[in-house]
mmCIF file of C-alpha atoms in Angstrom:
data_model
loop_
_atom_site.group_PDB
_atom_site.id
_atom_site.type_symbol
_atom_site.label_atom_id
_atom_site.label_comp_id
_atom_site.label_asym_id
_atom_site.label_seq_id
_atom_site.Cartn_x
_atom_site.Cartn_y
_atom_site.Cartn_z
ATOM 1 C CA UNK A 1 3.554 10.461 -0.958
ATOM 2 C CA UNK A 2 5.531 10.400 -3.831
ATOM 3 C CA UNK A 3 3.045 10.995 -6.847
ATOM 4 C CA UNK A 4 4.325 13.998 -8.556
ATOM 5 C CA UNK A 5 1.733 16.044 -10.269
ATOM 6 C CA UNK A 6 3.766 16.790 -13.129
ATOM 7 C CA UNK A 7 5.834 14.138 -15.547
ATOM 8 C CA UNK A 8 6.824 13.081 -18.983
ATOM 9 C CA UNK A 9 7.883 9.550 -20.241
ATOM 10 C CA UNK A 10 9.950 9.105 -23.834
ATOM 11 C CA UNK A 11 11.340 5.798 -25.372
ATOM 12 C CA UNK A 12 15.018 6.676 -27.446
ATOM 13 C CA UNK A 13 17.757 5.690 -28.717
ATOM 14 C CA UNK A 14 20.969 6.497 -26.944
ATOM 15 C CA UNK A 15 23.801 5.075 -28.915
ATOM 16 C CA UNK A 16 22.457 2.347 -30.534
ATOM 17 C CA UNK A 17 20.136 1.883 -27.049
ATOM 18 C CA UNK A 18 17.249 2.141 -26.604
ATOM 19 C CA UNK A 19 16.665 3.701 -23.610
ATOM 20 C CA UNK A 20 13.161 4.426 -21.197
ATOM 21 C CA UNK A 21 13.149 8.012 -20.202
ATOM 22 C CA UNK A 22 11.647 9.692 -17.526
ATOM 23 C CA UNK A 23 11.072 12.912 -15.705
ATOM 24 C CA UNK A 24 9.209 14.884 -12.833
ATOM 25 C CA UNK A 25 8.448 17.309 -10.606
ATOM 26 C CA UNK A 26 5.873 18.791 -8.028
ATOM 27 C CA UNK A 27 6.540 22.208 -9.494
ATOM 28 C CA UNK A 28 5.597 22.227 -13.278
ATOM 29 C CA UNK A 29 6.500 19.696 -16.601
ATOM 30 C CA UNK A 30 9.179 22.521 -17.419
ATOM 31 C CA UNK A 31 11.125 20.937 -14.634
ATOM 32 C CA UNK A 32 10.088 17.564 -15.573
ATOM 33 C CA UNK A 33 11.232 17.860 -18.798
ATOM 34 C CA UNK A 34 14.882 19.614 -17.716
ATOM 35 C CA UNK A 35 14.426 15.907 -15.542
ATOM 36 C CA UNK A 36 14.323 13.596 -18.416
ATOM 37 C CA UNK A 37 17.215 15.405 -20.997
ATOM 38 C CA UNK A 38 19.597 15.437 -17.907
ATOM 39 C CA UNK A 39 18.893 11.355 -17.089
ATOM 40 C CA UNK A 40 19.111 11.238 -21.500
ATOM 41 C CA UNK A 41 22.574 13.181 -20.541
ATOM 42 C CA UNK A 42 22.922 10.521 -18.188
ATOM 43 C CA UNK A 43 22.570 7.602 -20.395
ATOM 44 C CA UNK A 44 24.659 9.156 -23.777
ATOM 45 C CA UNK A 45 27.669 9.350 -21.948
ATOM 46 C CA UNK A 46 27.092 6.248 -19.877
ATOM 47 C CA UNK A 47 27.018 4.161 -23.693
ATOM 48 C CA UNK A 48 29.571 6.540 -25.165
ATOM 49 C CA UNK A 49 31.998 4.664 -23.387
ATOM 50 C CA UNK A 50 33.104 0.614 -22.802
ATOM 51 C CA UNK A 51 30.868 -0.323 -19.582
ATOM 52 C CA UNK A 52 32.309 -1.053 -17.313
ATOM 53 C CA UNK A 53 31.303 -2.091 -12.804
ATOM 54 C CA UNK A 54 32.621 0.992 -11.743
ATOM 55 C CA UNK A 55 31.203 3.363 -14.589
ATOM 56 C CA UNK A 56 28.346 1.338 -13.757
ATOM 57 C CA UNK A 57 27.510 1.983 -9.948
ATOM 58 C CA UNK A 58 28.652 6.072 -11.099
ATOM 59 C CA UNK A 59 25.624 5.885 -12.883
ATOM 60 C CA UNK A 60 22.620 4.792 -10.765
ATOM 61 C CA UNK A 61 24.749 6.913 -7.803
ATOM 62 C CA UNK A 62 23.761 9.564 -10.577
ATOM 63 C CA UNK A 63 20.556 8.961 -11.211
ATOM 64 C CA UNK A 64 19.645 8.075 -7.983
ATOM 65 C CA UNK A 65 20.930 11.643 -7.046
ATOM 66 C CA UNK A 66 18.855 13.094 -10.337
ATOM 67 C CA UNK A 67 15.860 12.214 -9.022
ATOM 68 C CA UNK A 68 15.684 12.737 -5.401
ATOM 69 C CA UNK A 69 17.421 16.308 -6.150
ATOM 70 C CA UNK A 70 15.691 19.037 -3.842
ATOM 71 C CA UNK A 71 12.757 16.462 -3.088
ATOM 72 C CA UNK A 72 15.397 14.660 0.158
ATOM 73 C CA UNK A 73 14.011 11.283 -0.312
ATOM 74 C CA UNK A 74 11.963 11.241 -3.081
ATOM 75 C CA UNK A 75 11.653 8.997 -6.003
ATOM 76 C CA UNK A 76 8.981 8.433 -8.008
ATOM 77 C CA UNK A 77 8.236 4.451 -9.254
ATOM 78 C CA UNK A 78 4.594 5.330 -10.201
ATOM 79 C CA UNK A 79 3.539 8.098 -12.710
ATOM 80 C CA UNK A 80 -0.082 8.688 -12.903
ATOM 81 C CA UNK A 81 -2.201 11.491 -13.840
ATOM 82 C CA UNK A 82 -3.799 13.007 -10.913
ATOM 83 C CA UNK A 83 -7.417 13.700 -11.499
ATOM 84 C CA UNK A 84 -8.736 14.875 -8.159
ATOM 85 C CA UNK A 85 -6.835 16.215 -5.310
ATOM 86 C CA UNK A 86 -8.989 15.580 -1.799
ATOM 87 C CA UNK A 87 -7.030 17.702 0.130
ATOM 88 C CA UNK A 88 -2.871 17.798 1.653
ATOM 89 C CA UNK A 89 -3.265 13.877 2.471
ATOM 90 C CA UNK A 90 -5.937 12.190 -0.393
ATOM 91 C CA UNK A 91 -5.077 12.371 -4.089
ATOM 92 C CA UNK A 92 -7.473 10.453 -6.719
ATOM 93 C CA UNK A 93 -5.124 9.149 -9.682
ATOM 94 C CA UNK A 94 -6.135 7.024 -12.410
ATOM 95 C CA UNK A 95 -3.696 3.927 -13.176
ATOM 96 C CA UNK A 96 -2.396 2.296 -15.945
ATOM 97 C CA UNK A 97 -4.754 0.414 -16.927
ATOM 98 C CA UNK A 98 -7.645 2.935 -15.893
ATOM 99 C CA UNK A 99 -9.596 2.147 -12.906
ATOM 100 C CA UNK A 100 -9.321 5.583 -9.573
ATOM 101 C CA UNK A 101 -7.067 4.998 -7.099
ATOM 102 C CA UNK A 102 -7.624 6.544 -3.825
ATOM 103 C CA UNK A 103 -3.533 7.346 -2.441
ATOM 104 C CA UNK A 104 -3.649 8.676 1.265
ATOM 105 C CA UNK A 105 -1.564 9.530 4.071
ATOM 106 C CA UNK A 106 -4.231 9.614 6.766
ATOM 107 C CA UNK A 107 -6.126 6.545 6.150
ATOM 108 C CA UNK A 108 -5.180 3.679 6.071
ATOM 109 C CA UNK A 109 -5.962 0.425 3.557
ATOM 110 C CA UNK A 110 -4.946 -3.009 3.246
ATOM 111 C CA UNK A 111 -5.376 -5.527 0.961
ATOM 112 C CA UNK A 112 -5.937 -9.156 1.937
ATOM 113 C CA UNK A 113 -5.540 -12.274 -0.649
ATOM 114 C CA UNK A 114 -5.640 -15.592 1.337
ATOM 115 C CA UNK A 115 -6.248 -16.042 4.988
ATOM 116 C CA UNK A 116 -3.792 -18.575 6.087
ATOM 117 C CA UNK A 117 -4.911 -21.385 8.250
ATOM 118 C CA UNK A 118 -3.676 -23.664 11.254
ATOM 119 C CA UNK A 119 -3.454 -27.690 10.732
ATOM 120 C CA UNK A 120 -6.670 -27.845 12.822
ATOM 121 C CA UNK A 121 -8.380 -25.262 10.917
ATOM 122 C CA UNK A 122 -7.337 -27.142 8.068
ATOM 123 C CA UNK A 123 -8.669 -30.597 8.923
ATOM 124 C CA UNK A 124 -11.809 -29.391 10.119
ATOM 125 C CA UNK A 125 -12.637 -27.844 6.779
ATOM 126 C CA UNK A 126 -11.832 -31.044 4.876
ATOM 127 C CA UNK A 127 -14.825 -32.385 7.151
ATOM 128 C CA UNK A 128 -17.066 -29.351 6.877
ATOM 129 C CA UNK A 129 -16.255 -27.826 9.831
ATOM 130 C CA UNK A 130 -13.834 -25.446 9.607
ATOM 131 C CA UNK A 131 -14.290 -21.965 9.679
ATOM 132 C CA UNK A 132 -14.905 -20.103 6.188
ATOM 133 C CA UNK A 133 -11.616 -17.133 5.824
ATOM 134 C CA UNK A 134 -13.724 -14.519 6.156
ATOM 135 C CA UNK A 135 -15.329 -15.628 9.252
ATOM 136 C CA UNK A 136 -11.267 -16.554 10.486
ATOM 137 C CA UNK A 137 -10.997 -12.714 9.055
ATOM 138 C CA UNK A 138 -12.921 -11.317 11.399
ATOM 139 C CA UNK A 139 -12.388 -12.899 14.198
ATOM 140 C CA UNK A 140 -8.502 -11.590 14.131
ATOM 141 C CA UNK A 141 -10.073 -8.036 13.280
ATOM 142 C CA UNK A 142 -11.989 -8.743 16.649
ATOM 143 C CA UNK A 143 -9.538 -9.848 18.477
ATOM 144 C CA UNK A 144 -7.558 -6.635 17.187
ATOM 145 C CA UNK A 145 -10.587 -4.957 18.062
ATOM 146 C CA UNK A 146 -10.017 -6.303 21.991
ATOM 147 C CA UNK A 147 -6.381 -5.277 21.706
ATOM 148 C CA UNK A 148 -6.882 -1.865 20.765
ATOM 149 C CA UNK A 149 -10.450 -0.477 21.385
ATOM 150 C CA UNK A 150 -9.663 3.189 20.405
ATOM 151 C CA UNK A 151 -9.527 1.821 16.528
ATOM 152 C CA UNK A 152 -11.756 1.982 13.661
ATOM 153 C CA UNK A 153 -11.987 -0.812 11.898
ATOM 154 C CA UNK A 154 -13.899 -1.842 8.201
ATOM 155 C CA UNK A 155 -13.745 -5.333 6.871
ATOM 156 C CA UNK A 156 -14.768 -4.939 2.622
ATOM 157 C CA UNK A 157 -15.457 -8.045 0.338
ATOM 158 C CA UNK A 158 -13.247 -7.451 -3.333
ATOM 159 C CA UNK A 159 -13.377 -9.554 -6.002
ATOM 160 C CA UNK A 160 -10.457 -11.769 -5.037
ATOM 161 C CA UNK A 161 -10.167 -11.354 -0.825
ATOM 162 C CA UNK A 162 -10.952 -8.719 1.149
ATOM 163 C CA UNK A 163 -10.152 -5.220 2.005
ATOM 164 C CA UNK A 164 -9.426 -3.604 5.350
ATOM 165 C CA UNK A 165 -10.040 0.191 6.736
ATOM 166 C CA UNK A 166 -7.919 1.610 9.185
ATOM 167 C CA UNK A 167 -8.126 4.618 11.754
ATOM 168 C CA UNK A 168 -6.908 5.469 14.516
ATOM 169 C CA UNK A 169 -3.923 6.488 17.317
ATOM 170 C CA UNK A 170 -0.961 4.754 16.131
ATOM 171 C CA UNK A 171 -1.904 4.287 12.380
ATOM 172 C CA UNK A 172 0.380 6.094 10.743
ATOM 173 C CA UNK A 173 2.850 5.387 7.622
ATOM 174 C CA UNK A 174 5.713 3.181 8.903
ATOM 175 C CA UNK A 175 4.452 3.008 12.908
ATOM 176 C CA UNK A 176 5.176 0.388 14.276
ATOM 177 C CA UNK A 177 1.721 -1.232 14.652
ATOM 178 C CA UNK A 178 0.705 -1.037 11.218
ATOM 179 C CA UNK A 179 3.655 -3.147 10.273
ATOM 180 C CA UNK A 180 2.334 -5.797 13.446
ATOM 181 C CA UNK A 181 -1.398 -5.452 11.822
ATOM 182 C CA UNK A 182 0.397 -6.187 8.475
ATOM 183 C CA UNK A 183 1.925 -9.089 9.204
ATOM 184 C CA UNK A 184 -0.266 -10.217 11.479
ATOM 185 C CA UNK A 185 -3.513 -10.704 9.057
ATOM 186 C CA UNK A 186 -1.084 -11.349 5.999
ATOM 187 C CA UNK A 187 -1.939 -7.970 4.000
ATOM 188 C CA UNK A 188 0.035 -9.079 0.322
ATOM 189 C CA UNK A 189 3.399 -8.120 0.786
ATOM 190 C CA UNK A 190 3.282 -6.610 -2.940
ATOM 191 C CA UNK A 191 0.762 -3.647 -1.583
ATOM 192 C CA UNK A 192 2.946 -2.881 1.626
ATOM 193 C CA UNK A 193 5.727 -2.896 -0.366
ATOM 194 C CA UNK A 194 4.159 -0.580 -2.721
ATOM 195 C CA UNK A 195 2.861 1.130 0.348
ATOM 196 C CA UNK A 196 6.398 1.787 1.514
ATOM 197 C CA UNK A 197 7.792 3.450 -2.211
ATOM 198 C CA UNK A 198 4.955 6.005 -2.488
ATOM 199 C CA UNK A 199 4.840 6.759 0.849
ATOM 200 C CA UNK A 200 0.795 6.615 1.116
ATOM 201 C CA UNK A 201 -1.718 3.934 1.488
ATOM 202 C CA UNK A 202 -3.631 2.877 -2.078
ATOM 203 C CA UNK A 203 -7.720 1.592 -2.394
ATOM 204 C CA UNK A 204 -8.862 0.918 -6.042
ATOM 205 C CA UNK A 205 -12.431 2.392 -6.337
ATOM 206 C CA UNK A 206 -13.783 2.045 -10.242
ATOM 207 C CA UNK A 207 -13.581 -2.065 -11.577
ATOM 208 C CA UNK A 208 -10.932 -3.069 -13.706
ATOM 209 C CA UNK A 209 -11.792 -2.110 -17.268
ATOM 210 C CA UNK A 210 -11.250 -5.936 -18.365
ATOM 211 C CA UNK A 211 -13.824 -7.782 -15.567
ATOM 212 C CA UNK A 212 -15.870 -4.856 -17.594
ATOM 213 C CA UNK A 213 -14.772 -6.194 -21.415
ATOM 214 C CA UNK A 214 -13.284 -2.809 -22.369
ATOM 215 C CA UNK A 215 -9.973 -1.905 -24.185
ATOM 216 C CA UNK A 216 -6.788 -0.752 -23.137
ATOM 217 C CA UNK A 217 -6.555 2.571 -21.541
ATOM 218 C CA UNK A 218 -4.560 4.882 -23.350
ATOM 219 C CA UNK A 219 -1.027 5.520 -22.670
ATOM 220 C CA UNK A 220 -0.057 9.238 -22.149
ATOM 221 C CA UNK A 221 3.510 10.306 -22.062
ATOM 222 C CA UNK A 222 2.835 13.075 -20.319
ATOM 223 C CA UNK A 223 0.553 14.120 -17.011
ATOM 224 C CA UNK A 224 -0.921 17.078 -19.105
ATOM 225 C CA UNK A 225 -1.710 14.770 -22.216
ATOM 226 C CA UNK A 226 -3.699 12.614 -20.336
ATOM 227 C CA UNK A 227 -6.656 14.120 -19.561
ATOM 228 C CA UNK A 228 -7.015 14.627 -23.753
ATOM 229 C CA UNK A 229 -5.726 11.553 -24.596
ATOM 230 C CA UNK A 230 -7.470 9.711 -22.039
ATOM 231 C CA UNK A 231 -11.276 11.327 -22.450
ATOM 232 C CA UNK A 232 -13.114 9.124 -24.872
ATOM 233 C CA UNK A 233 -11.635 6.126 -23.253
ATOM 234 C CA UNK A 234 -12.813 7.216 -19.654
ATOM 235 C CA UNK A 235 -16.003 7.929 -20.965
ATOM 236 C CA UNK A 236 -16.654 4.892 -21.985
ATOM 237 C CA UNK A 237 -15.458 3.318 -19.146
ATOM 238 C CA UNK A 238 -17.684 5.532 -16.743
ATOM 239 C CA UNK A 239 -20.895 4.233 -19.060
ATOM 240 C CA UNK A 240 -19.821 1.065 -18.685
ATOM 241 C CA UNK A 241 -18.454 1.185 -14.290
ATOM 242 C CA UNK A 242 -22.571 2.399 -13.655
ATOM 243 C CA UNK A 243 -24.299 -0.264 -11.796
ATOM 244 C CA UNK A 244 -20.872 -2.382 -11.042
ATOM 245 C CA UNK A 245 -19.089 -2.176 -7.177
ATOM 246 C CA UNK A 246 -16.129 -2.361 -6.252
ATOM 247 C CA UNK A 247 -16.106 -3.795 -2.889
ATOM 248 C CA UNK A 248 -18.628 -4.222 -0.219
ATOM 249 C CA UNK A 249 -18.999 -3.552 3.672
ATOM 250 C CA UNK A 250 -18.625 -6.976 5.928
ATOM 251 C CA UNK A 251 -18.365 -5.620 9.545
ATOM 252 C CA UNK A 252 -17.151 -2.826 10.407
ATOM 253 C CA UNK A 253 -15.529 -2.617 13.967
ATOM 254 C CA UNK A 254 -14.507 0.132 16.692
ATOM 255 C CA UNK A 255 -15.349 3.462 16.807
ATOM 256 C CA UNK A 256 -17.479 5.143 13.795
ATOM 257 C CA UNK A 257 -14.712 6.584 11.434
ATOM 258 C CA UNK A 258 -14.922 10.380 11.357
ATOM 259 C CA UNK A 259 -13.689 11.188 7.789
ATOM 260 C CA UNK A 260 -15.454 12.162 5.393
ATOM 261 C CA UNK A 261 -12.334 10.261 2.755
ATOM 262 C CA UNK A 262 -14.212 6.610 4.079
ATOM 263 C CA UNK A 263 -18.148 7.767 3.215
ATOM 264 C CA UNK A 264 -16.124 8.886 -0.159
ATOM 265 C CA UNK A 265 -14.598 6.065 -1.101
ATOM 266 C CA UNK A 266 -17.959 3.979 0.260
ATOM 267 C CA UNK A 267 -19.861 6.044 -2.618
ATOM 268 C CA UNK A 268 -17.014 5.234 -5.355
ATOM 269 C CA UNK A 269 -16.283 1.682 -4.779
ATOM 270 C CA UNK A 270 -20.420 1.146 -5.491
ATOM 271 C CA UNK A 271 -20.510 -0.191 -1.179
ATOM 272 C CA UNK A 272 -24.558 0.364 -0.743
ATOM 273 C CA UNK A 273 -24.548 -1.279 -3.825
ATOM 274 C CA UNK A 274 -24.708 -4.338 -1.657
ATOM 275 C CA UNK A 275 -23.116 -5.861 -4.613
ATOM 276 C CA UNK A 276 -23.139 -10.111 -5.407
ATOM 277 C CA UNK A 277 -20.972 -9.728 -7.944
ATOM 278 C CA UNK A 278 -17.866 -7.479 -7.459
ATOM 279 C CA UNK A 279 -15.525 -5.866 -10.173
#
């Protein structure tokens, strides 16, 4: 999971160029700041001389090496405050617009925005005889269940589409089975790409603030200032979230999911509210 616990970001002018600097670490804020300063040094040296393709290539290589130094393939694309660590495979963060997000390496979530139709299905729908998108999606999941009876699946309705939870043998990050399921179910490609980059699956747990008519969430410059900076906004947000649901359960298929993460997901997303309006 490529979500660092310590991070810092800063905008700084280097040789007349406005640069967005970032540093991160799982170890300490000092290490995060050291990374930021080293990135600043590399950019300062780069812009101090005429830009060439070769120098740009070297800069990209140096920045990539710095980002993964001592961390294997680790390279953070998202810098989000960690709100709660659940276990080694699951943490809750607050995303850039203020919603809580579950990040998991052992429970697969998939977002589906559209359910493609065959030409025959499209023609039937024009005359009111075609199956609704949700029913087509359910039919596909039921077929998956026949082919993989060991899989646990839960289909949720969201404000703009659906969320599917998978658990069971073969459900692992980057596994052929997950890739096949994502392709077959037409999972949002942007979501799939984000999962690959961050090496985890993500599920939004709480409403999008603008759907509650709230102002923007304050953006911290570092992980250590996030709690204090966002405290008042979070209190207002939590009050506004009361009584609202992010998703509702449509159907559960396969064996019962034996994982507390599912119960936590359903609790925080308001599944039990069975709300007509989702946010």
